[in-house]
mmCIF file of C-alpha atoms in Angstrom:
data_model
loop_
_atom_site.group_PDB
_atom_site.id
_atom_site.type_symbol
_atom_site.label_atom_id
_atom_site.label_comp_id
_atom_site.label_asym_id
_atom_site.label_seq_id
_atom_site.Cartn_x
_atom_site.Cartn_y
_atom_site.Cartn_z
ATOM 1 C CA UNK D 1 73.496 117.417 -54.633
ATOM 2 C CA UNK D 2 71.181 116.560 -51.765
ATOM 3 C CA UNK D 3 67.910 118.355 -51.388
ATOM 4 C CA UNK D 4 67.134 120.453 -48.327
ATOM 5 C CA UNK D 5 64.606 117.872 -47.119
ATOM 6 C CA UNK D 6 67.189 115.071 -47.263
ATOM 7 C CA UNK D 7 69.763 117.199 -45.446
ATOM 8 C CA UNK D 8 67.260 118.132 -42.735
ATOM 9 C CA UNK D 9 66.293 114.490 -42.328
ATOM 10 C CA UNK D 10 69.959 113.659 -41.654
ATOM 11 C CA UNK D 11 70.124 116.484 -39.107
ATOM 12 C CA UNK D 12 67.193 114.798 -37.393
ATOM 13 C CA UNK D 13 68.948 111.446 -37.410
ATOM 14 C CA UNK D 14 72.020 113.100 -35.887
ATOM 15 C CA UNK D 15 70.037 114.541 -32.960
ATOM 16 C CA UNK D 16 68.159 111.282 -32.461
ATOM 17 C CA UNK D 17 71.560 109.545 -32.326
ATOM 18 C CA UNK D 18 72.766 112.047 -29.725
ATOM 19 C CA UNK D 19 69.633 111.256 -27.734
ATOM 20 C CA UNK D 20 70.486 107.552 -27.787
ATOM 21 C CA UNK D 21 74.048 108.325 -26.656
ATOM 22 C CA UNK D 22 72.755 110.481 -23.774
ATOM 23 C CA UNK D 23 70.320 107.746 -22.774
ATOM 24 C CA UNK D 24 73.108 105.160 -22.846
ATOM 25 C CA UNK D 25 75.408 107.352 -20.763
ATOM 26 C CA UNK D 26 72.699 107.870 -18.167
ATOM 27 C CA UNK D 27 72.397 104.102 -17.807
ATOM 28 C CA UNK D 28 76.104 103.261 -17.846
ATOM 29 C CA UNK D 29 77.798 106.003 -15.841
ATOM 30 C CA UNK D 30 77.719 106.151 -12.069
ATOM 31 C CA UNK D 31 76.364 109.585 -11.220
ATOM 32 C CA UNK D 32 74.109 111.267 -8.649
ATOM 33 C CA UNK D 33 70.375 110.864 -9.160
ATOM 34 C CA UNK D 34 69.850 114.552 -9.951
ATOM 35 C CA UNK D 35 72.477 114.412 -12.734
ATOM 36 C CA UNK D 36 70.926 111.261 -14.152
ATOM 37 C CA UNK D 37 67.519 112.958 -14.250
ATOM 38 C CA UNK D 38 68.998 115.981 -16.024
ATOM 39 C CA UNK D 39 70.707 113.729 -18.585
ATOM 40 C CA UNK D 40 67.440 111.866 -19.224
ATOM 41 C CA UNK D 41 65.652 115.195 -19.700
ATOM 42 C CA UNK D 42 68.327 116.238 -22.174
ATOM 43 C CA UNK D 43 68.009 112.915 -24.032
ATOM 44 C CA UNK D 44 64.252 113.386 -24.355
ATOM 45 C CA UNK D 45 64.725 116.957 -25.568
ATOM 46 C CA UNK D 46 67.262 115.851 -28.199
ATOM 47 C CA UNK D 47 64.880 113.119 -29.366
ATOM 48 C CA UNK D 48 62.039 115.598 -29.833
ATOM 49 C CA UNK D 49 64.399 118.050 -31.543
ATOM 50 C CA UNK D 50 65.525 115.337 -33.959
ATOM 51 C CA UNK D 51 61.917 114.441 -34.736
ATOM 52 C CA UNK D 52 61.140 118.044 -35.687
ATOM 53 C CA UNK D 53 63.407 117.541 -38.722
ATOM 54 C CA UNK D 54 61.452 114.514 -39.927
ATOM 55 C CA UNK D 55 58.819 115.153 -42.617
ATOM 56 C CA UNK D 56 55.966 113.367 -40.842
ATOM 57 C CA UNK D 57 54.976 112.351 -37.377
ATOM 58 C CA UNK D 58 51.855 110.411 -36.494
ATOM 59 C CA UNK D 59 49.505 111.792 -33.853
ATOM 60 C CA UNK D 60 49.974 108.754 -31.603
ATOM 61 C CA UNK D 61 53.746 109.245 -31.460
ATOM 62 C CA UNK D 62 53.328 112.937 -30.663
ATOM 63 C CA UNK D 63 50.935 112.105 -27.821
ATOM 64 C CA UNK D 64 53.376 109.508 -26.492
ATOM 65 C CA UNK D 65 56.160 112.113 -26.511
ATOM 66 C CA UNK D 66 53.876 114.581 -24.746
ATOM 67 C CA UNK D 67 52.975 112.086 -22.007
ATOM 68 C CA UNK D 68 56.626 111.049 -21.597
ATOM 69 C CA UNK D 69 57.636 114.701 -21.321
ATOM 70 C CA UNK D 70 54.998 115.385 -18.677
ATOM 71 C CA UNK D 71 56.044 112.325 -16.667
ATOM 72 C CA UNK D 72 59.719 113.300 -16.874
ATOM 73 C CA UNK D 73 58.789 116.846 -15.863
ATOM 74 C CA UNK D 74 56.891 115.734 -12.782
ATOM 75 C CA UNK D 75 59.674 113.333 -11.770
ATOM 76 C CA UNK D 76 62.354 116.012 -12.274
ATOM 77 C CA UNK D 77 60.524 118.646 -10.233
ATOM 78 C CA UNK D 78 59.751 116.143 -7.463
ATOM 79 C CA UNK D 79 63.371 115.025 -7.465
ATOM 80 C CA UNK D 80 64.598 118.600 -7.307
ATOM 81 C CA UNK D 81 62.246 119.334 -4.393
ATOM 82 C CA UNK D 82 63.187 116.258 -2.359
ATOM 83 C CA UNK D 83 66.810 115.410 -3.157
ATOM 84 C CA UNK D 84 68.635 118.556 -4.186
ATOM 85 C CA UNK D 85 70.397 120.407 -1.368
ATOM 86 C CA UNK D 86 70.267 123.675 -3.289
ATOM 87 C CA UNK D 87 66.650 123.830 -4.468
ATOM 88 C CA UNK D 88 66.817 126.933 -6.635
ATOM 89 C CA UNK D 89 69.877 125.825 -8.589
ATOM 90 C CA UNK D 90 68.403 122.387 -9.232
ATOM 91 C CA UNK D 91 65.113 123.803 -10.512
ATOM 92 C CA UNK D 92 66.900 126.229 -12.830
ATOM 93 C CA UNK D 93 69.069 123.426 -14.200
ATOM 94 C CA UNK D 94 65.858 121.787 -15.471
ATOM 95 C CA UNK D 95 64.219 125.030 -16.618
ATOM 96 C CA UNK D 96 66.145 125.447 -19.877
ATOM 97 C CA UNK D 97 65.668 121.865 -21.168
ATOM 98 C CA UNK D 98 61.962 121.987 -20.233
ATOM 99 C CA UNK D 99 61.406 125.349 -21.911
ATOM 100 C CA UNK D 100 63.122 124.071 -25.053
ATOM 101 C CA UNK D 101 61.158 120.810 -24.914
ATOM 102 C CA UNK D 102 57.814 122.582 -24.571
ATOM 103 C CA UNK D 103 58.589 124.895 -27.496
ATOM 104 C CA UNK D 104 59.608 121.914 -29.641
ATOM 105 C CA UNK D 105 56.494 119.923 -28.730
ATOM 106 C CA UNK D 106 54.331 122.927 -29.591
ATOM 107 C CA UNK D 107 56.108 123.327 -32.930
ATOM 108 C CA UNK D 108 55.844 119.617 -33.610
ATOM 109 C CA UNK D 109 52.107 119.696 -32.942
ATOM 110 C CA UNK D 110 51.625 121.850 -36.046
ATOM 111 C CA UNK D 111 53.348 119.208 -38.174
ATOM 112 C CA UNK D 112 51.489 116.169 -36.796
ATOM 113 C CA UNK D 113 49.526 114.115 -39.292
ATOM 114 C CA UNK D 114 46.500 112.054 -38.380
#
């Protein structure tokens, strides 16, 4: 029987795989720019969620994820302010993935190894 750590590691791989699928779909499908940005935000969130199941994460990788998340956040908010015809709806569509991403990055920070 598998241990809990092995099972959790496979959960992580599953979410990382979903992230790759979401990233691929955002590149292959023809969709509006605002939907593509939301799909990229979701892919990044799934990647971070999958990494929370891994036993270790180096500090450099965590910082890279943090910078990527901040860049995606700025791009998403700027996109919502300039492109979206319904500003409030567009901002709220990004609010849930960003809240989840920030909670996951904060949780992951506790598990970062030097």
